[in-house]
Tab-separated table of C-alpha atoms and ligand atoms in Angstrom:
chain	number	residue	atom	x	y	z
A	9	UNK	CA	-28.834	13.523	12.735
A	10	UNK	CA	-25.063	12.588	13.134
A	11	UNK	CA	-23.841	14.721	16.354
A	12	UNK	CA	-20.310	16.995	15.958
A	13	UNK	CA	-17.647	15.601	16.718
A	14	UNK	CA	-14.870	16.510	18.814
A	15	UNK	CA	-11.681	14.939	18.160
A	16	UNK	CA	-10.219	15.907	21.782
A	17	UNK	CA	-6.671	16.558	23.196
A	18	UNK	CA	-4.454	15.064	20.425
A	19	UNK	CA	-1.291	16.751	18.813
A	20	UNK	CA	-2.535	18.571	15.841
A	21	UNK	CA	0.110	17.942	12.726
A	22	UNK	CA	-1.312	19.730	9.466
A	23	UNK	CA	1.633	21.019	7.172
A	24	UNK	CA	-0.476	22.666	4.685
A	25	UNK	CA	-1.505	25.360	7.760
A	26	UNK	CA	2.038	24.748	9.328
A	27	UNK	CA	0.254	23.665	12.489
A	28	UNK	CA	1.801	21.260	15.327
A	29	UNK	CA	0.338	21.599	18.606
A	30	UNK	CA	-1.826	19.931	21.214
A	31	UNK	CA	-5.479	20.676	20.963
A	32	UNK	CA	-9.049	19.941	19.422
A	33	UNK	CA	-11.028	19.252	16.501
A	34	UNK	CA	-14.571	20.100	15.574
A	35	UNK	CA	-16.170	17.899	12.878
A	36	UNK	CA	-19.878	19.155	11.945
A	37	UNK	CA	-21.741	18.039	9.125
A	38	UNK	CA	-18.738	16.074	7.581
A	39	UNK	CA	-16.571	19.492	7.691
A	40	UNK	CA	-14.018	20.724	9.943
A	41	UNK	CA	-16.189	23.568	11.932
A	42	UNK	CA	-13.534	24.626	14.408
A	43	UNK	CA	-9.614	24.085	15.674
A	44	UNK	CA	-9.002	24.861	19.384
A	45	UNK	CA	-5.142	25.020	20.608
A	46	UNK	CA	-4.447	23.534	24.201
A	47	UNK	CA	-7.600	23.275	26.270
A	48	UNK	CA	-9.802	25.678	24.319
A	49	UNK	CA	-13.534	24.149	24.761
A	50	UNK	CA	-15.614	23.985	21.217
A	51	UNK	CA	-18.232	26.655	20.455
A	52	UNK	CA	-21.191	23.905	21.416
A	53	UNK	CA	-21.362	21.177	23.764
A	54	UNK	CA	-23.731	19.334	22.341
A	55	UNK	CA	-21.202	16.609	20.527
A	56	UNK	CA	-19.913	12.981	20.856
A	57	UNK	CA	-16.013	12.782	21.853
A	58	UNK	CA	-13.237	11.268	20.383
A	59	UNK	CA	-10.104	10.723	22.814
A	60	UNK	CA	-7.172	11.494	20.647
A	61	UNK	CA	-4.641	12.241	23.940
A	62	UNK	CA	-1.473	11.106	23.321
A	63	UNK	CA	-2.330	10.470	19.404
A	64	UNK	CA	-1.324	12.831	16.133
A	65	UNK	CA	-4.175	14.194	14.610
A	66	UNK	CA	-3.466	14.618	10.620
A	67	UNK	CA	-5.217	15.007	7.281
A	68	UNK	CA	-6.259	12.029	6.274
A	69	UNK	CA	-3.362	10.585	4.063
A	70	UNK	CA	-3.742	10.618	0.028
A	71	UNK	CA	-2.285	7.999	-2.152
A	72	UNK	CA	-1.641	8.791	-5.724
A	73	UNK	CA	-0.866	5.122	-6.523
A	74	UNK	CA	-2.945	1.796	-5.622
A	75	UNK	CA	-4.290	-1.014	-7.496
A	76	UNK	CA	-7.960	-2.181	-6.363
A	77	UNK	CA	-7.888	-4.827	-8.970
A	78	UNK	CA	-11.937	-4.222	-9.664
A	79	UNK	CA	-13.181	-4.644	-12.110
A	80	UNK	CA	-11.502	-8.061	-13.206
A	81	UNK	CA	-9.261	-9.448	-10.653
A	82	UNK	CA	-11.780	-9.253	-7.841
A	83	UNK	CA	-10.246	-12.736	-6.011
A	84	UNK	CA	-6.955	-10.131	-5.343
A	85	UNK	CA	-9.218	-7.030	-3.888
A	86	UNK	CA	-12.173	-5.657	-4.331
A	87	UNK	CA	-13.194	-1.322	-4.185
A	88	UNK	CA	-15.089	-2.575	-0.837
A	89	UNK	CA	-12.203	-4.670	0.511
A	90	UNK	CA	-9.667	-2.335	-0.750
A	91	UNK	CA	-11.034	1.099	0.659
A	92	UNK	CA	-11.258	-0.546	4.131
A	93	UNK	CA	-7.581	-1.728	3.918
A	94	UNK	CA	-6.795	1.872	2.980
A	95	UNK	CA	-9.060	3.324	6.075
A	96	UNK	CA	-7.322	0.882	8.184
A	97	UNK	CA	-3.805	2.590	6.869
A	98	UNK	CA	-5.225	5.983	7.898
A	99	UNK	CA	-5.609	7.048	3.896
A	100	UNK	CA	-9.131	8.878	3.162
A	101	UNK	CA	-8.243	9.475	-0.351
A	102	UNK	CA	-6.845	6.849	-2.544
A	103	UNK	CA	-5.979	6.633	-6.641
A	104	UNK	CA	-6.449	3.410	-8.469
A	105	UNK	CA	-4.487	2.643	-11.036
A	106	UNK	CA	-6.131	1.141	-14.553
A	107	UNK	CA	-4.588	-1.925	-15.006
A	108	UNK	CA	-7.719	-3.769	-14.296
A	109	UNK	CA	-9.697	-5.842	-16.884
A	110	UNK	CA	-10.910	-4.289	-18.804
A	111	UNK	CA	-8.459	-1.546	-18.239
A	112	UNK	CA	-9.731	1.729	-17.479
A	113	UNK	CA	-9.102	3.274	-20.887
A	114	UNK	CA	-12.631	4.211	-21.844
A	115	UNK	CA	-15.494	6.449	-19.849
A	116	UNK	CA	-17.700	2.970	-19.208
A	117	UNK	CA	-15.042	1.777	-17.130
A	118	UNK	CA	-14.253	4.582	-15.417
A	119	UNK	CA	-17.918	5.157	-14.524
A	120	UNK	CA	-18.334	1.582	-13.098
A	121	UNK	CA	-14.994	1.983	-11.023
A	122	UNK	CA	-16.885	5.567	-9.705
A	123	UNK	CA	-20.126	3.914	-9.023
A	124	UNK	CA	-18.873	1.353	-7.360
A	125	UNK	CA	-16.335	3.436	-4.965
A	126	UNK	CA	-19.492	5.326	-4.271
A	127	UNK	CA	-21.972	2.536	-3.090
A	128	UNK	CA	-19.284	-0.005	-1.511
A	129	UNK	CA	-16.511	2.209	-0.672
A	130	UNK	CA	-15.433	3.729	2.240
A	131	UNK	CA	-13.009	6.109	1.324
A	132	UNK	CA	-12.438	8.391	-1.714
A	133	UNK	CA	-11.174	6.899	-4.732
A	134	UNK	CA	-10.023	8.780	-7.689
A	135	UNK	CA	-9.557	6.548	-11.089
A	136	UNK	CA	-6.471	6.821	-12.945
A	137	UNK	CA	-7.075	6.385	-16.577
A	138	UNK	CA	-4.686	4.413	-19.379
A	139	UNK	CA	-2.187	6.303	-21.488
A	140	UNK	CA	-2.502	3.917	-24.348
A	141	UNK	CA	-5.463	1.929	-25.490
A	142	UNK	CA	-5.638	-1.658	-23.355
A	143	UNK	CA	-2.369	-0.179	-21.987
A	144	UNK	CA	-0.378	-2.114	-25.114
A	145	UNK	CA	1.450	1.230	-25.770
A	146	UNK	CA	0.442	1.584	-29.080
A	147	UNK	CA	-2.230	4.099	-29.509
A	148	UNK	CA	-3.086	6.950	-27.057
A	149	UNK	CA	-6.049	6.303	-25.148
A	150	UNK	CA	-9.168	8.681	-25.406
A	151	UNK	CA	-7.880	11.075	-22.993
A	152	UNK	CA	-9.903	13.805	-23.563
A	153	UNK	CA	-13.386	11.181	-22.586
A	154	UNK	CA	-11.083	9.795	-20.166
A	155	UNK	CA	-10.373	13.055	-18.635
A	156	UNK	CA	-14.237	14.563	-18.747
A	157	UNK	CA	-15.251	11.411	-17.174
A	158	UNK	CA	-13.084	12.352	-14.063
A	159	UNK	CA	-9.545	10.236	-14.072
A	160	UNK	CA	-7.136	12.539	-12.115
A	161	UNK	CA	-3.738	11.022	-13.987
A	162	UNK	CA	-3.032	8.936	-16.717
A	163	UNK	CA	-0.709	5.537	-16.319
A	164	UNK	CA	-0.459	2.262	-18.244
A	165	UNK	CA	1.070	1.147	-15.049
A	166	UNK	CA	2.846	-2.414	-14.369
A	167	UNK	CA	3.804	-1.457	-18.299
A	168	UNK	CA	5.942	1.544	-19.223
A	169	UNK	CA	4.897	4.494	-21.852
A	170	UNK	CA	7.339	2.586	-24.267
A	171	UNK	CA	7.069	4.540	-27.096
A	172	UNK	CA	8.699	7.986	-27.142
A	173	UNK	CA	6.149	9.204	-29.548
A	174	UNK	CA	3.042	7.994	-27.417
A	175	UNK	CA	4.630	9.600	-24.096
A	176	UNK	CA	5.384	12.658	-26.387
A	177	UNK	CA	1.632	12.976	-27.190
A	178	UNK	CA	0.495	12.081	-23.610
A	179	UNK	CA	2.446	15.111	-22.390
A	180	UNK	CA	1.101	17.145	-24.820
A	181	UNK	CA	-2.704	16.341	-23.891
A	182	UNK	CA	-1.474	16.695	-19.809
A	183	UNK	CA	-1.215	20.605	-20.559
A	184	UNK	CA	-4.316	20.410	-22.206
A	185	UNK	CA	-6.549	19.079	-19.347
A	186	UNK	CA	-3.957	19.660	-16.562
A	187	UNK	CA	-3.710	15.980	-15.614
A	188	UNK	CA	-0.473	14.428	-14.985
A	189	UNK	CA	0.820	11.550	-16.835
A	190	UNK	CA	2.163	8.967	-14.488
A	191	UNK	CA	4.620	6.891	-15.757
A	192	UNK	CA	6.075	3.512	-14.679
A	193	UNK	CA	9.812	3.798	-15.999
A	194	UNK	CA	11.442	0.676	-16.969
A	195	UNK	CA	13.492	-0.284	-20.197
A	196	UNK	CA	11.689	-3.387	-20.511
A	197	UNK	CA	13.983	-4.590	-23.349
A	198	UNK	CA	16.173	-4.506	-20.831
A	199	UNK	CA	14.295	-6.004	-18.226
A	200	UNK	CA	12.850	-9.164	-20.168
A	201	UNK	CA	12.660	-12.069	-17.722
A	202	UNK	CA	14.290	-9.546	-14.893
A	203	UNK	CA	13.167	-11.140	-11.347
A	204	UNK	CA	14.864	-9.212	-8.954
A	205	UNK	CA	17.586	-6.104	-8.599
A	206	UNK	CA	20.503	-6.878	-10.779
A	207	UNK	CA	23.466	-7.314	-8.602
A	208	UNK	CA	25.196	-10.056	-6.262
A	209	UNK	CA	22.482	-11.422	-4.597
A	210	UNK	CA	20.427	-11.751	-7.797
A	211	UNK	CA	23.596	-13.646	-9.700
A	212	UNK	CA	23.794	-15.925	-6.355
A	213	UNK	CA	20.413	-16.479	-6.659
A	214	UNK	CA	20.734	-17.482	-10.004
A	215	UNK	CA	17.637	-14.769	-11.149
A	216	UNK	CA	17.825	-12.414	-13.956
A	217	UNK	CA	18.043	-9.280	-12.697
A	218	UNK	CA	16.120	-5.587	-13.472
A	219	UNK	CA	19.391	-3.227	-13.632
A	220	UNK	CA	19.343	0.608	-12.158
A	221	UNK	CA	19.989	1.635	-15.967
A	222	UNK	CA	16.319	0.270	-16.866
A	223	UNK	CA	14.668	2.935	-14.752
A	224	UNK	CA	17.292	5.696	-15.245
A	225	UNK	CA	16.869	5.314	-18.706
A	226	UNK	CA	13.021	6.005	-19.020
A	227	UNK	CA	13.318	8.803	-16.260
A	228	UNK	CA	16.100	10.334	-18.530
A	229	UNK	CA	13.565	10.141	-21.643
A	230	UNK	CA	10.393	10.988	-20.294
A	231	UNK	CA	12.575	14.245	-18.212
A	232	UNK	CA	13.557	15.145	-22.247
A	233	UNK	CA	9.916	14.895	-23.334
A	234	UNK	CA	8.541	16.898	-20.387
A	235	UNK	CA	11.122	19.607	-21.395
A	236	UNK	CA	10.079	19.163	-24.731
A	237	UNK	CA	6.114	19.515	-24.189
A	238	UNK	CA	6.085	21.389	-21.183
A	239	UNK	CA	3.411	18.610	-19.869
A	240	UNK	CA	3.072	17.264	-16.211
A	241	UNK	CA	5.400	14.521	-15.759
A	242	UNK	CA	4.984	12.386	-12.556
A	243	UNK	CA	7.810	9.560	-11.949
A	244	UNK	CA	5.780	6.170	-10.237
A	245	UNK	CA	7.383	4.522	-7.654
A	246	UNK	CA	11.368	6.003	-8.096
A	247	UNK	CA	13.544	3.478	-7.007
A	248	UNK	CA	17.320	4.455	-8.031
A	249	UNK	CA	20.010	7.011	-7.037
A	250	UNK	CA	20.387	7.680	-10.507
A	251	UNK	CA	16.812	8.615	-11.206
A	252	UNK	CA	16.804	10.585	-8.026
A	253	UNK	CA	19.665	12.496	-9.212
A	254	UNK	CA	18.090	12.992	-13.035
A	255	UNK	CA	14.898	14.266	-11.107
A	256	UNK	CA	16.732	16.979	-9.147
A	257	UNK	CA	18.651	18.076	-12.028
A	258	UNK	CA	15.569	18.633	-14.485
A	259	UNK	CA	13.758	20.261	-11.406
A	260	UNK	CA	16.474	22.607	-10.969
A	261	UNK	CA	16.289	23.678	-14.869
A	262	UNK	CA	12.276	24.115	-14.202
A	263	UNK	CA	11.256	20.883	-15.746
A	264	UNK	CA	7.629	19.954	-14.679
A	265	UNK	CA	8.017	17.231	-13.015
A	266	UNK	CA	6.820	15.392	-9.669
A	267	UNK	CA	7.890	12.347	-8.133
A	268	UNK	CA	6.889	9.862	-5.490
A	269	UNK	CA	8.522	6.855	-3.694
A	270	UNK	CA	6.754	3.620	-1.648
A	271	UNK	CA	6.825	3.001	1.918
A	272	UNK	CA	8.601	-0.588	0.920
A	273	UNK	CA	11.297	0.761	-1.509
A	274	UNK	CA	12.433	3.400	1.470
A	275	UNK	CA	12.601	0.591	4.296
A	276	UNK	CA	13.553	-2.611	2.624
A	277	UNK	CA	16.381	-4.095	0.325
A	278	UNK	CA	16.630	-6.632	-1.730
A	279	UNK	CA	18.224	-8.964	0.738
A	280	UNK	CA	14.267	-9.750	1.475
A	281	UNK	CA	14.118	-11.557	-1.685
A	282	UNK	CA	17.027	-14.060	-0.107
A	283	UNK	CA	15.127	-17.537	0.346
A	284	UNK	CA	13.158	-16.781	-3.147
A	285	UNK	CA	10.446	-15.086	-0.863
A	286	UNK	CA	7.844	-14.482	-3.615
A	287	UNK	CA	6.449	-11.510	-1.259
A	288	UNK	CA	9.285	-9.406	-1.760
A	289	UNK	CA	9.136	-9.685	-5.460
A	290	UNK	CA	7.874	-6.404	-6.915
A	291	UNK	CA	8.284	-3.903	-9.607
A	292	UNK	CA	10.482	-1.695	-9.693
A	293	UNK	CA	12.553	-4.270	-7.279
A	294	UNK	CA	13.826	-3.594	-3.997
A	295	UNK	CA	17.128	-2.213	-4.723
A	296	UNK	CA	20.305	-1.433	-2.215
A	297	UNK	CA	20.797	0.152	0.966
A	298	UNK	CA	23.003	3.123	-1.301
A	299	UNK	CA	19.644	3.585	-3.387
A	300	UNK	CA	17.766	3.845	-0.279
A	301	UNK	CA	19.649	6.499	1.441
A	302	UNK	CA	19.511	8.425	-2.033
A	303	UNK	CA	15.626	8.153	-1.791
A	304	UNK	CA	15.349	9.418	1.775
A	305	UNK	CA	17.729	12.469	0.665
A	306	UNK	CA	15.660	13.223	-1.971
A	307	UNK	CA	12.557	12.967	-0.045
A	308	UNK	CA	14.525	15.746	2.281
A	309	UNK	CA	14.957	18.251	-0.383
A	310	UNK	CA	11.985	17.761	-2.128
A	311	UNK	CA	13.308	15.983	-4.949
A	312	UNK	CA	11.190	13.376	-4.478
A	313	UNK	CA	7.296	15.230	-3.259
A	314	UNK	CA	5.217	12.135	-1.924
A	315	UNK	CA	4.984	8.683	-0.597
A	316	UNK	CA	2.532	6.833	-2.663
A	317	UNK	CA	1.805	2.812	-1.432
A	318	UNK	CA	1.702	1.203	-5.058
A	319	UNK	CA	-0.465	-1.143	-2.894
A	320	UNK	CA	-0.637	-4.260	-4.974
A	321	UNK	CA	-2.871	-7.390	-3.668
A	322	UNK	CA	-2.579	-10.569	-5.053
A	323	UNK	CA	-3.741	-13.882	-3.819
A	324	UNK	CA	-1.884	-16.495	-1.503
A	325	UNK	CA	-2.171	-18.977	-4.722
A	326	UNK	CA	-0.708	-16.424	-7.045
A	327	UNK	CA	2.466	-15.890	-4.962
A	328	UNK	CA	2.710	-19.702	-3.408
A	329	UNK	CA	4.596	-20.459	-6.664
A	330	UNK	CA	8.210	-20.730	-8.256
A	331	UNK	CA	9.508	-17.433	-7.487
A	332	UNK	CA	9.735	-16.700	-11.650
A	333	UNK	CA	6.112	-17.645	-11.804
A	334	UNK	CA	4.692	-15.059	-9.196
A	335	UNK	CA	3.304	-11.561	-10.117
A	336	UNK	CA	4.961	-8.439	-8.889
A	337	UNK	CA	3.100	-6.710	-5.645
A	338	UNK	CA	3.540	-6.406	-2.374
A	339	UNK	CA	0.434	-5.200	-0.448
A	340	UNK	CA	0.685	-1.946	1.490
A	341	UNK	CA	-1.952	-0.072	2.820
A	342	UNK	CA	-2.504	-1.576	6.087
A	343	UNK	CA	1.767	-1.278	6.921
A	344	UNK	CA	2.384	1.946	5.113
A	345	UNK	CA	2.402	4.247	8.065
A	346	UNK	CA	4.209	1.894	10.633
A	347	UNK	CA	7.096	0.728	8.418
A	348	UNK	CA	7.517	4.807	7.487
A	349	UNK	CA	7.797	5.372	11.118
A	350	UNK	CA	11.239	3.458	11.548
A	351	UNK	CA	12.491	6.220	9.450
A	352	UNK	CA	11.314	9.056	11.875
A	353	UNK	CA	12.211	6.970	14.566
A	354	UNK	CA	15.679	6.682	13.198
A	355	UNK	CA	16.034	10.417	12.496
A	356	UNK	CA	15.991	9.938	8.924
A	357	UNK	CA	12.557	11.816	8.049
A	358	UNK	CA	10.985	14.547	10.676
A	359	UNK	CA	7.772	13.750	11.574
A	360	UNK	CA	6.270	16.521	10.095
A	361	UNK	CA	7.971	15.981	6.477
A	362	UNK	CA	6.303	12.161	6.741
A	363	UNK	CA	2.563	13.729	7.267
A	364	UNK	CA	3.234	16.308	4.555
A	365	UNK	CA	4.189	13.779	1.989
A	366	UNK	CA	1.613	12.108	2.965
A	367	UNK	CA	-1.062	14.655	3.061
A	368	UNK	CA	-0.504	18.285	1.436
A	369	UNK	CA	1.813	17.145	-1.002
A	370	UNK	CA	-0.324	14.420	-2.799
A	371	UNK	CA	-2.936	17.028	-2.030
A	372	UNK	CA	-1.073	19.723	-4.370
A	373	UNK	CA	-0.496	17.477	-7.281
A	374	UNK	CA	-4.287	16.658	-7.435
A	375	UNK	CA	-5.382	20.456	-7.264
A	376	UNK	CA	-8.189	21.554	-6.066
A	377	UNK	CA	-10.699	19.681	-8.557
A	378	UNK	CA	-11.611	17.022	-6.314
A	379	UNK	CA	-11.972	19.551	-2.692
A	380	UNK	CA	-9.435	20.723	-0.921
A	381	UNK	CA	-7.530	17.476	-0.074
A	382	UNK	CA	-4.829	16.829	2.555
A	383	UNK	CA	-5.760	19.480	4.975
A	384	UNK	CA	-7.504	20.171	8.382
A	385	UNK	CA	-8.299	23.675	7.273
A	386	UNK	CA	-11.735	25.021	8.501
A	387	UNK	CA	-14.582	24.514	5.882
A	388	UNK	CA	-13.194	21.882	4.248
A	389	UNK	CA	-14.333	17.817	4.252
A	390	UNK	CA	-13.477	16.242	7.464
A	391	UNK	CA	-10.698	13.721	6.668
A	392	UNK	CA	-8.956	13.201	9.539
A	393	UNK	CA	-6.206	10.053	10.214
A	394	UNK	CA	-5.278	9.488	14.184
A	395	UNK	CA	-2.003	7.449	15.085
A	396	UNK	CA	-0.174	6.448	17.520
A	397	UNK	CA	3.864	7.354	16.027
A	398	UNK	CA	5.490	4.621	19.051
A	399	UNK	CA	3.195	1.689	19.285
A	400	UNK	CA	4.332	-1.672	18.812
A	401	UNK	CA	2.768	-4.333	17.395
A	402	UNK	CA	3.223	-7.429	15.114
A	403	UNK	CA	1.757	-7.500	11.563
A	404	UNK	CA	-0.969	-9.986	10.876
A	405	UNK	CA	-2.168	-10.405	7.853
A	406	UNK	CA	-5.343	-12.246	9.236
A	407	UNK	CA	-6.180	-9.143	10.322
A	408	UNK	CA	-5.722	-7.445	7.140
A	409	UNK	CA	-8.954	-5.913	5.461
A	410	UNK	CA	-7.457	-6.268	2.227
A	411	UNK	CA	-7.671	-9.473	0.303
A	412	UNK	CA	-3.701	-9.333	-0.266
A	413	UNK	CA	-1.821	-10.590	2.280
A	414	UNK	CA	1.560	-10.401	0.223
A	415	UNK	CA	3.841	-8.451	2.281
A	416	UNK	CA	7.583	-9.417	3.211
A	417	UNK	CA	6.515	-7.628	6.931
A	418	UNK	CA	3.974	-10.570	7.811
A	419	UNK	CA	4.915	-11.493	11.537
A	420	UNK	CA	7.305	-8.323	12.008
A	421	UNK	CA	7.081	-5.674	14.764
A	422	UNK	CA	6.879	-2.305	13.915
A	423	UNK	CA	6.527	1.219	15.382
A	424	UNK	CA	3.716	3.353	14.715
A	425	UNK	CA	-0.238	2.665	14.465
A	426	UNK	CA	-3.236	4.402	12.725
A	427	UNK	CA	-5.934	4.318	15.535
A	428	UNK	CA	-8.416	5.742	13.777
A	429	UNK	CA	-9.615	7.421	10.123
A	430	UNK	CA	-12.737	9.679	9.762
A	431	UNK	CA	-13.723	10.139	6.184
A	432	UNK	CA	-15.912	13.248	5.401
A	433	UNK	CA	-16.813	13.322	8.859
A	434	UNK	CA	-17.598	9.402	9.595
A	435	UNK	CA	-15.815	7.218	11.617
A	436	UNK	CA	-14.458	4.611	8.946
A	437	UNK	CA	-12.116	2.888	11.210
A	438	UNK	CA	-11.165	2.644	15.135
A	439	UNK	CA	-9.083	0.632	17.231
A	440	UNK	CA	-11.119	-0.728	20.447
A	441	UNK	CA	-8.463	1.350	22.887
A	442	UNK	CA	-9.405	4.457	20.999
A	443	UNK	CA	-12.682	5.650	22.851
A	444	UNK	CA	-15.887	7.833	21.644
A	445	UNK	CA	-17.959	8.963	24.464
A	446	UNK	CA	-21.157	9.537	22.728
A	447	UNK	CA	-23.032	12.568	24.188
B	8	DOR	O1	4.866	-4.706	-7.964
B	8	DOR	C1	4.390	-4.027	-9.296
B	8	DOR	N1	2.747	-4.282	-9.165
B	8	DOR	N2	4.589	-3.395	-9.907
B	8	DOR	C2	3.939	-2.621	-10.891
B	8	DOR	O2	4.309	-1.596	-11.482
B	8	DOR	C3	2.429	-2.962	-10.824
B	8	DOR	C4	1.830	-3.811	-9.460
B	8	DOR	C5	0.616	-4.676	-10.277
B	8	DOR	O3	-0.777	-4.481	-10.839
B	8	DOR	O4	0.337	-5.708	-9.330
């Protein structure tokens, strides 16, 4: 029998209940059973104690966009390693993209991911199904079958749904199944051969650019199709000032759209590519300070609903090559909170907004179908993240649980660190300095 666990004396921040105060949480049989303010003592005394003094205690983070690579690319990541990396990053629910091999465009592939996650994962894995068969953009996938298999959204991520006809059909289906269509917005005709953001730096480096317009064009088209169909559109990894403007105006008109932004697009500019750093090669590309400011403004005025990692692990060999040959992607789970906290330290985002964008807001997009997530409400599954907002640490990719060491933040100092992660009442990650007292 697992003993109840008292998470004692932390600053509890739960935007879903507008809670922000020091107190303690009791976890019993995997559920949140009690929340006490200040020094209040729990109703029962026979429990283990996790000392949370000086730490933030919030709902486990919910990530609507990551790549776990299994099946097919197990050399880059597996469900076992990816979910452990997620736990180290404070994520207790992660939605994995279907650009695997085979892609998640049929029930069997989805069932495979779900069964691997159940047997080898340490956090909740919710698969995303393909929009089109084989992610080829030619023919709609079996949307009804995939919905029945339990996918939480549809996406051809890595590729846009370039055919407006397919996108229209997908958005029509999204209404029937009440599941979002997550589009990777890139006009690939315009970006062919593109390696980084198009601008002065790409010119100086002699690399072909991916212009902002390539993103804006597909965002504008998708919004028009969402208006036409009344479907549920979710914009993946928003990066441009233009896209933020378009989404803001669409929301004003009542179009059903939600949008995400990644930690790297919020904190790093295209300058990271200088020196042909393949670990800064990502799609959409790192943009400019002006885009970053628009993205932050978008988060603050709720044009952008959530932060999602787009954790995209690759092997060292994949990235140890000429820039043009390297795959796009940044390994993001384990640095997400540390890099995002820079926005809080710089007073560009409040701590409560940041936590909302990682917990309650993504949970709202998922709805209640998978249990009530992103909350510390009594009776819900105990998914809890503890972090130290001020602890400074140096990113050491050798310590990553992820197989993907591909981050431009390697060797850098971040301020803010996940200290413990609890999933369904079980401690799935803890640093040594957080003390667990077993009774
Ligand atoms: O950088 C990226 N990597 N962008 C994507 O859209 C796909 C992803 C991947 O799968 O590696």
